[in-house]
Short mmCIF file of C-alpha atoms in Angstrom, two decimals:
data_model
loop_
_atom_site.label_atom_id
_atom_site.label_comp_id
_atom_site.label_asym_id
_atom_site.label_seq_id
_atom_site.Cartn_x
_atom_site.Cartn_y
_atom_site.Cartn_z
CA MET A 30 98.83 108.59 94.24
CA ASN A 31 96.14 109.37 91.65
CA ASN A 32 93.96 106.65 89.55
CA ILE A 33 93.47 107.26 85.80
CA SER A 34 93.15 105.19 83.42
CA LEU A 35 95.35 103.36 81.14
CA ALA A 36 95.58 105.78 77.65
CA ARG A 37 96.26 108.08 79.80
CA LYS A 38 98.75 106.41 81.35
CA VAL A 39 100.73 105.66 77.82
CA PHE A 40 100.70 109.28 76.73
CA LEU A 41 101.95 110.84 80.70
CA ALA A 42 104.21 107.90 80.37
CA LEU A 43 105.05 109.31 76.57
CA LYS A 44 105.56 113.07 77.59
CA TYR A 45 107.35 112.78 81.20
CA ARG A 46 109.40 110.01 80.32
CA LYS A 47 112.09 110.35 83.16
CA THR A 48 109.42 111.16 85.84
CA ALA A 49 107.92 107.35 84.81
CA PHE A 50 111.12 105.51 84.17
CA ASN A 51 112.27 107.05 88.18
CA ILE A 52 108.43 105.27 89.54
CA ILE A 53 108.98 102.05 87.29
CA TRP A 54 112.60 101.90 88.76
CA ASN A 55 111.84 102.40 92.17
CA SER A 56 109.06 100.27 92.65
CA THR A 57 110.77 97.41 90.93
CA ILE A 58 114.66 97.18 90.95
CA GLY A 59 115.17 99.96 93.58
CA LYS A 60 111.91 99.20 95.44
CA GLY A 61 112.84 99.52 99.42
CA ARG A 62 116.22 101.84 98.45
CA ALA A 63 116.67 105.82 98.35
CA GLY A 64 117.94 106.86 95.23
CA ASN A 65 120.17 109.91 94.56
CA TYR A 66 116.84 112.28 93.82
CA PRO A 67 113.67 112.18 95.03
CA GLU A 68 110.63 110.98 93.21
CA ASN A 69 108.43 113.58 94.34
CA ILE A 70 109.22 116.21 96.50
CA GLY A 71 106.20 118.03 98.06
CA ILE A 72 105.79 121.85 98.63
CA GLU A 73 103.41 123.98 101.56
CA ILE A 74 103.91 126.93 99.45
CA ILE A 75 101.80 128.76 102.20
CA SER A 76 100.75 128.16 105.03
CA LYS A 77 97.52 130.46 105.27
CA CYS A 78 94.55 129.27 104.67
CA ASN A 79 90.77 130.87 104.22
CA LEU A 80 88.66 127.57 106.15
CA ALA A 81 89.13 126.87 109.34
CA CYS A 82 88.99 123.21 109.33
CA SER A 83 88.12 120.68 112.65
CA MET A 84 89.77 118.27 111.10
CA CYS A 85 93.47 120.29 110.59
CA HIS A 86 95.72 119.35 112.56
CA ASN A 87 97.83 122.39 110.89
CA ALA A 88 95.34 124.86 112.59
CA ASP A 89 97.88 126.59 114.36
CA LEU A 90 100.88 127.17 111.14
CA ARG A 91 97.22 128.70 110.03
CA VAL A 92 96.76 131.05 113.24
CA GLU A 93 100.15 132.29 112.88
CA HIS A 94 101.14 132.61 109.49
CA ASN A 95 103.53 134.34 108.42
CA GLU A 96 105.85 135.77 105.55
CA ASP A 97 108.13 134.15 105.99
CA SER A 98 106.94 130.31 105.84
CA ARG A 99 105.52 131.86 102.57
CA VAL A 100 107.62 129.75 99.82
CA SER A 101 108.69 132.57 97.11
CA LEU A 102 108.87 132.14 93.43
CA ASP A 103 112.38 133.21 93.62
CA LEU A 104 112.43 130.02 95.15
CA ILE A 105 111.22 127.34 92.77
CA LYS A 106 113.78 129.04 90.28
CA LYS A 107 116.78 128.36 92.64
CA LEU A 108 115.32 124.85 92.19
CA LEU A 109 114.80 124.59 89.22
CA PRO A 110 118.32 123.35 87.03
CA GLU A 111 117.85 120.07 89.08
CA LEU A 112 114.26 119.31 89.28
CA LYS A 113 115.64 119.58 84.62
CA LYS A 114 117.84 116.88 85.79
CA TYR A 115 116.39 114.54 87.66
CA LYS A 116 112.56 114.93 86.56
CA PRO A 117 110.31 114.65 89.88
CA ILE A 118 106.54 115.09 90.50
CA VAL A 119 106.71 117.83 92.08
CA SER A 120 102.88 119.05 94.62
CA LEU A 121 102.69 121.90 95.24
CA SER A 122 100.00 122.89 98.74
CA GLY A 123 99.08 125.02 101.10
CA GLY A 124 97.76 126.20 103.73
CA GLU A 125 95.00 127.11 100.85
CA PRO A 126 97.67 127.75 97.84
CA MET A 127 95.26 129.99 95.79
CA LEU A 128 96.58 132.16 98.12
CA HIS A 129 99.52 133.07 96.59
CA SER A 130 99.60 135.22 93.84
CA ARG A 131 102.60 133.47 92.49
CA LEU A 132 101.22 129.61 91.74
CA PHE A 133 100.51 129.52 88.68
CA ASP A 134 103.52 130.97 87.88
CA MET A 135 105.45 128.67 89.41
CA VAL A 136 103.36 126.15 87.90
CA SER A 137 103.92 127.16 84.42
CA LEU A 138 107.51 127.49 84.96
CA LEU A 139 107.56 124.33 86.20
CA SER A 140 105.39 122.40 83.21
CA LYS A 141 107.41 124.82 80.93
CA ASN A 142 110.37 122.64 81.81
CA ASN A 143 108.53 119.16 81.67
CA ILE A 144 108.32 118.69 85.21
CA LEU A 145 105.06 117.10 86.59
CA THR A 146 103.34 119.19 88.93
CA SER A 147 100.08 118.56 91.19
CA VAL A 148 97.85 121.04 93.69
CA SER A 149 95.62 120.04 96.36
CA THR A 150 93.27 122.76 97.38
CA ASN A 151 90.22 123.00 99.51
CA GLY A 152 88.62 124.45 95.78
CA THR A 153 86.54 127.57 96.72
CA LEU A 154 89.38 130.13 94.68
CA ILE A 155 88.87 127.84 91.53
CA GLY A 156 85.83 130.28 90.28
CA HIS A 157 88.59 133.17 90.00
CA ARG A 158 91.61 131.65 89.49
CA ILE A 159 90.10 129.60 86.66
CA ASP A 160 91.86 131.05 83.86
CA GLU A 161 95.28 130.71 85.08
CA ILE A 162 94.88 126.74 85.96
CA LEU A 163 93.56 126.47 82.20
CA ASP A 164 96.64 128.45 81.68
CA SER A 165 99.59 127.21 83.58
CA GLY A 166 100.26 123.68 81.83
CA LEU A 167 98.53 121.84 85.40
CA GLY A 168 98.88 118.33 86.09
CA PHE A 169 96.64 117.65 88.61
CA ILE A 170 94.29 118.94 90.51
CA SER A 171 92.80 117.49 94.80
CA VAL A 172 89.77 119.27 95.33
CA SER A 173 88.02 118.56 99.07
CA LEU A 174 84.98 118.28 99.14
CA ASP A 175 83.74 116.05 102.72
CA HIS A 176 79.62 115.54 101.35
CA PHE A 177 77.01 115.88 99.40
CA LYS A 178 74.79 118.19 101.95
CA PRO A 179 76.01 121.68 102.03
CA GLU A 180 75.91 122.11 104.97
CA LEU A 181 77.49 120.00 106.33
CA HIS A 182 80.27 119.92 104.08
CA ASP A 183 79.93 123.45 105.14
CA GLN A 184 80.34 122.74 108.97
CA GLY A 185 83.43 121.07 108.66
CA ARG A 186 85.39 123.58 106.45
CA GLY A 187 84.26 126.18 109.68
CA LYS A 188 82.79 128.75 106.91
CA GLN A 189 79.51 128.52 104.96
CA GLY A 190 78.77 129.02 101.34
CA THR A 191 81.73 126.65 101.37
CA PHE A 192 80.33 124.43 99.34
CA ALA A 193 78.92 125.97 96.32
CA LYS A 194 82.35 128.02 95.71
CA VAL A 195 83.79 124.46 95.75
CA VAL A 196 80.85 122.79 93.48
CA GLU A 197 80.93 125.21 90.49
CA GLY A 198 84.42 125.56 90.44
CA VAL A 199 84.22 122.02 90.10
CA LYS A 200 81.89 122.12 87.62
CA LEU A 201 83.23 125.40 85.80
CA LEU A 202 86.83 123.61 85.86
CA SER A 203 85.80 120.18 84.32
CA LYS A 204 83.45 121.82 81.44
CA ARG A 205 86.15 124.22 80.62
CA ARG A 206 89.53 122.47 81.00
CA LYS A 207 90.68 120.98 77.02
CA LYS A 208 94.52 118.81 77.22
CA THR A 209 94.74 120.19 81.45
CA PRO A 210 94.91 119.56 84.19
CA PHE A 211 95.66 116.09 83.45
CA ASN A 212 93.31 114.73 85.82
CA ILE A 213 91.01 115.97 88.62
CA LYS A 214 90.55 114.14 91.68
CA ILE A 215 87.84 114.87 94.52
CA ASN A 216 88.88 113.74 98.23
CA THR A 217 87.15 112.56 100.27
CA VAL A 218 88.03 112.15 104.57
CA ILE A 219 85.95 109.25 105.85
CA ARG A 220 84.44 111.63 108.68
CA GLU A 221 81.86 110.80 111.39
CA ASP A 222 79.29 113.36 109.71
CA ASN A 223 80.04 110.37 106.29
CA TYR A 224 80.58 107.70 107.38
CA ASP A 225 77.64 106.27 106.74
CA GLU A 226 76.37 107.56 103.86
CA LEU A 227 79.41 107.38 100.99
CA PRO A 228 77.13 105.65 98.24
CA GLN A 229 75.12 109.08 98.34
CA ILE A 230 78.52 111.25 98.33
CA TYR A 231 79.64 109.05 95.40
CA SER A 232 76.49 109.28 93.17
CA PHE A 233 76.75 113.30 93.41
CA ILE A 234 80.51 113.23 92.71
CA GLU A 235 79.59 111.55 89.65
CA THR A 236 77.62 114.22 87.93
CA LEU A 237 80.33 116.75 88.69
CA GLY A 238 82.06 115.93 85.71
CA VAL A 239 85.77 115.27 87.00
CA ASP A 240 88.08 112.12 87.00
CA GLU A 241 88.50 110.06 90.05
CA TRP A 242 87.42 110.21 93.67
CA SER A 243 89.30 109.39 96.46
CA LEU A 244 88.46 108.46 99.78
CA ALA A 245 91.14 108.60 102.77
CA HIS A 246 90.94 107.35 106.01
CA LEU A 247 90.95 109.96 108.54
CA SER A 248 94.27 110.14 110.21
CA PHE A 249 93.81 110.41 114.02
CA LEU A 250 95.63 109.58 117.42
CA THR A 251 94.37 108.52 120.67
CA PRO A 252 95.52 109.64 123.65
CA LYS A 253 97.94 107.19 124.22
CA MET A 254 99.49 106.81 120.68
CA ALA A 255 100.05 111.36 120.75
CA GLN A 256 101.93 110.51 124.34
CA ASP A 257 103.96 108.20 122.56
CA VAL A 258 104.22 109.82 119.12
CA GLU A 259 105.45 113.00 121.48
CA GLU A 260 107.39 110.45 123.71
CA TYR A 261 109.80 109.65 120.57
CA LYS A 262 110.13 113.29 119.24
CA CYS A 263 111.97 114.34 123.06
CA ALA A 264 114.06 111.20 122.60
CA ASN A 265 115.18 111.53 119.10
CA GLY A 266 115.31 114.66 118.46
CA PHE A 267 112.45 114.00 116.27
CA SER A 268 110.61 117.36 114.12
CA SER A 269 107.18 116.31 112.59
CA PRO A 270 105.77 119.89 109.70
CA TRP A 271 102.47 116.94 110.26
CA TYR A 272 100.43 115.68 112.47
CA ALA A 273 97.36 113.54 112.62
CA PHE A 274 93.89 114.86 113.82
CA PRO A 275 93.99 114.29 118.18
CA LEU A 276 90.88 112.21 118.73
CA GLY A 277 91.15 112.42 122.44
CA ARG A 278 89.44 110.06 123.19
CA ASP A 279 90.55 105.88 122.35
CA ALA A 280 88.74 104.82 119.05
CA LEU A 281 86.83 106.50 116.30
CA PHE A 282 83.91 104.28 115.71
CA SER A 283 81.91 102.39 117.60
CA ASP A 284 81.56 98.48 115.57
CA ASP A 285 78.17 99.26 114.89
CA GLN A 286 79.30 102.58 112.74
CA ILE A 287 82.37 99.83 111.77
CA GLU A 288 79.78 97.66 109.80
CA LYS A 289 78.14 100.22 108.42
CA LEU A 290 81.34 101.88 106.42
CA VAL A 291 82.36 98.63 105.37
CA LYS A 292 79.07 97.47 103.80
CA GLY A 293 79.46 101.12 102.46
CA VAL A 294 82.78 100.55 101.47
CA GLN A 295 81.56 97.21 99.37
CA LYS A 296 78.40 99.28 97.63
CA LEU A 297 81.05 102.00 96.47
CA ARG A 298 83.42 99.10 94.64
CA ASP A 299 79.94 97.51 92.65
CA MET A 300 79.15 101.70 92.09
CA SER A 301 82.08 101.57 90.01
CA LYS A 302 81.82 99.68 88.30
CA ILE A 303 79.20 101.60 86.20
CA TYR A 304 80.63 104.61 86.62
CA LYS A 305 82.04 107.00 84.56
CA THR A 306 84.43 108.72 88.19
CA ARG A 307 87.06 106.16 89.08
CA LEU A 308 87.07 105.29 92.45
CA SER A 309 90.46 104.99 94.86
CA LEU A 310 89.59 103.84 97.70
CA PRO A 311 92.39 103.28 101.37
CA THR A 312 95.22 100.47 100.78
CA LEU A 313 93.84 99.34 103.94
CA GLU A 314 91.49 95.97 103.36
CA GLU A 315 88.00 96.43 104.72
CA LYS A 316 88.54 93.44 107.39
CA ASP A 317 91.11 95.93 109.63
CA TYR A 318 88.68 99.32 109.44
CA TYR A 319 87.50 97.48 112.88
CA LEU A 320 90.99 97.42 114.39
CA TYR A 321 92.08 101.25 112.53
CA TYR A 322 89.28 103.11 114.43
CA LYS A 323 89.64 100.88 117.15
CA GLY A 324 92.81 102.53 118.20
CA LYS A 325 94.64 99.50 117.84
CA TYR A 326 98.46 99.74 116.92
CA PRO A 327 99.96 98.43 113.12
CA THR A 328 102.84 96.36 113.40
CA CYS A 329 105.93 96.71 112.01
CA LYS A 330 105.59 93.96 108.77
CA SER A 331 104.03 97.56 107.74
CA SER A 332 105.92 99.63 105.64
CA CYS A 333 105.76 102.50 103.33
CA SER A 334 107.80 104.26 100.83
CA PHE A 335 107.83 107.51 101.72
CA PRO A 336 111.26 107.69 103.69
CA THR A 337 112.99 106.54 100.53
CA ARG A 338 110.94 108.73 97.67
CA GLY A 339 109.73 111.84 98.61
CA VAL A 340 110.49 114.96 101.24
CA LEU A 341 109.07 118.38 101.76
CA ILE A 342 110.26 121.71 101.48
CA HIS A 343 107.50 123.85 104.33
CA SER A 344 108.38 127.14 106.11
CA GLY A 345 110.01 128.68 103.30
CA ALA A 346 113.19 126.90 102.68
CA LYS A 347 112.88 123.62 105.14
CA VAL A 348 113.54 120.31 103.74
CA SER A 349 112.22 117.41 105.47
CA THR A 350 110.97 114.04 105.38
CA CYS A 351 107.26 112.73 106.87
CA VAL A 352 108.96 113.56 110.51
CA MET A 353 112.26 115.27 110.29
CA ASP A 354 113.81 118.01 109.52
CA LEU A 355 117.12 117.28 106.89
CA GLY A 356 117.98 121.02 105.71
CA ASP A 357 117.77 124.53 104.66
CA VAL A 358 116.96 124.87 100.81
CA TYR A 359 119.08 128.39 100.94
CA LYS A 360 121.66 126.87 103.48
CA ASP A 361 122.51 123.78 102.01
CA ASN A 362 122.55 124.88 98.58
CA SER A 363 120.43 122.57 96.56
CA ILE A 364 117.80 119.54 97.75
CA SER A 365 120.41 116.67 95.59
CA SER A 366 122.84 117.95 98.81
CA ILE A 367 120.17 117.40 101.60
CA TRP A 368 118.62 114.19 100.03
CA ASN A 369 121.89 112.50 100.21
CA SER A 370 123.57 114.36 103.73
CA ALA A 371 124.71 112.11 106.31
CA ARG A 372 121.23 113.29 108.13
CA ALA A 373 118.95 112.06 105.49
CA ASN A 374 121.09 108.56 105.68
CA LYS A 375 121.12 108.10 109.32
CA PHE A 376 117.38 108.44 109.06
CA ARG A 377 116.94 106.54 106.66
CA SER A 378 118.94 103.89 108.72
CA LEU A 379 116.60 104.21 111.03
CA TYR A 380 114.22 103.33 108.88
CA ARG A 381 114.52 100.47 107.65
CA GLU A 382 115.81 99.39 111.55
CA GLN A 383 112.65 100.53 112.93
CA LYS A 384 109.62 100.05 109.97
CA ILE A 385 107.96 102.21 111.45
CA PHE A 386 107.74 105.38 114.33
CA PRO A 387 104.93 106.32 116.33
CA HIS A 388 104.39 109.33 113.56
CA CYS A 389 103.05 106.65 111.28
CA LEU A 390 100.37 105.17 114.04
CA ARG A 391 97.52 106.47 111.18
CA CYS A 392 98.75 108.14 108.59
CA ASN A 393 97.43 107.72 105.02
CA SER A 394 101.25 106.98 103.61
CA LEU A 395 101.48 103.56 105.73
CA ASN A 396 100.89 100.43 104.29
CA TYR A 397 99.09 98.64 107.30
CA ASP A 398 99.30 95.16 108.31
CA PHE A 399 97.41 94.49 112.06
CA SER A 400 98.35 90.93 111.53
CA ASN A 401 99.06 90.75 115.50
CA HIS A 402 95.83 91.46 116.33
CA GLU A 403 92.43 89.68 115.71
CA VAL A 404 88.96 91.28 115.68
CA VAL A 405 86.58 90.77 117.80
CA VAL A 406 83.19 91.40 116.44
CA GLU A 407 80.01 88.96 116.07
CA ARG A 408 79.55 90.14 112.83
CA ASP A 409 80.57 88.89 108.70
CA ILE A 410 82.79 91.33 107.25
CA ALA A 411 84.38 89.18 104.53
#
């Protein structure tokens, strides 16, 4: 979700009327129910990546990349009639999507048919493809940047020189864009090497000329959570196209570290009142940071809209929810037929019944509820 100005929301609502109607309907009258077609379609167009990020939960796919996992322009053309009809938001990702030679042919094709698009990238190739970005009609672009210190960003991304390429590319894009992309967003994952320097990162990002800075909690699994996920997958035949980072211990941060993080986030709120770069914080309330980072389980009162509003296309043409493969576009003919299939309806019924799966325990899409826990720390976190 992008944090955009009211004026930009009005502009986009008028330009993409069917898409805006879908969002409003699914958030109000149709909330909690699946419509005739997904509102969001994520397409992992390539599994290959040019970095080796330490927290990447798809690292094996990067190594085992093959051409069969690449989404082709022909597939986008095949899907175009139903995409034109239903007008979902189409989000293109990877791997690193800018390694795909036809990425901006896809974006241009979708944009010319008034389909709102977004691209998520590590940012290292923005400079190389700047003209294509600007000419494609791309709606939104999200760029990963983890620190204001080059050495720490590069260390986390597994390759020296990454920080310089990202910053140079983002500044160039901010300077040269005219109408599109509508929103340039920097994404930062809260990690062990940046949790106590978030205000300094915000100050640096303010100098880049971007529209938005989005913070995300690290999606991690404790050993117990990882065991629960595997047992549930085996028992129910689930297969998931993405996973959380295996932590290898029961808590990510200590109480002292969490206290620093909470104070830093509170400072960010104050800074956002004077900075031009809009701030997007995780939905998790600050009082629950202790429970999140100490590996506590959320309750079934937690909620997520993705099972009833979105799908992911990956591995060439497979269509999945967050935890279950539903079909194949070539074998099943269309996203629509897969979305309305017996298998998809069975999954959504299971979700309505159980409310939360083990896979959900540290997902950034989840609206967390920790009401069955007490925060046991001798500190004021209000």
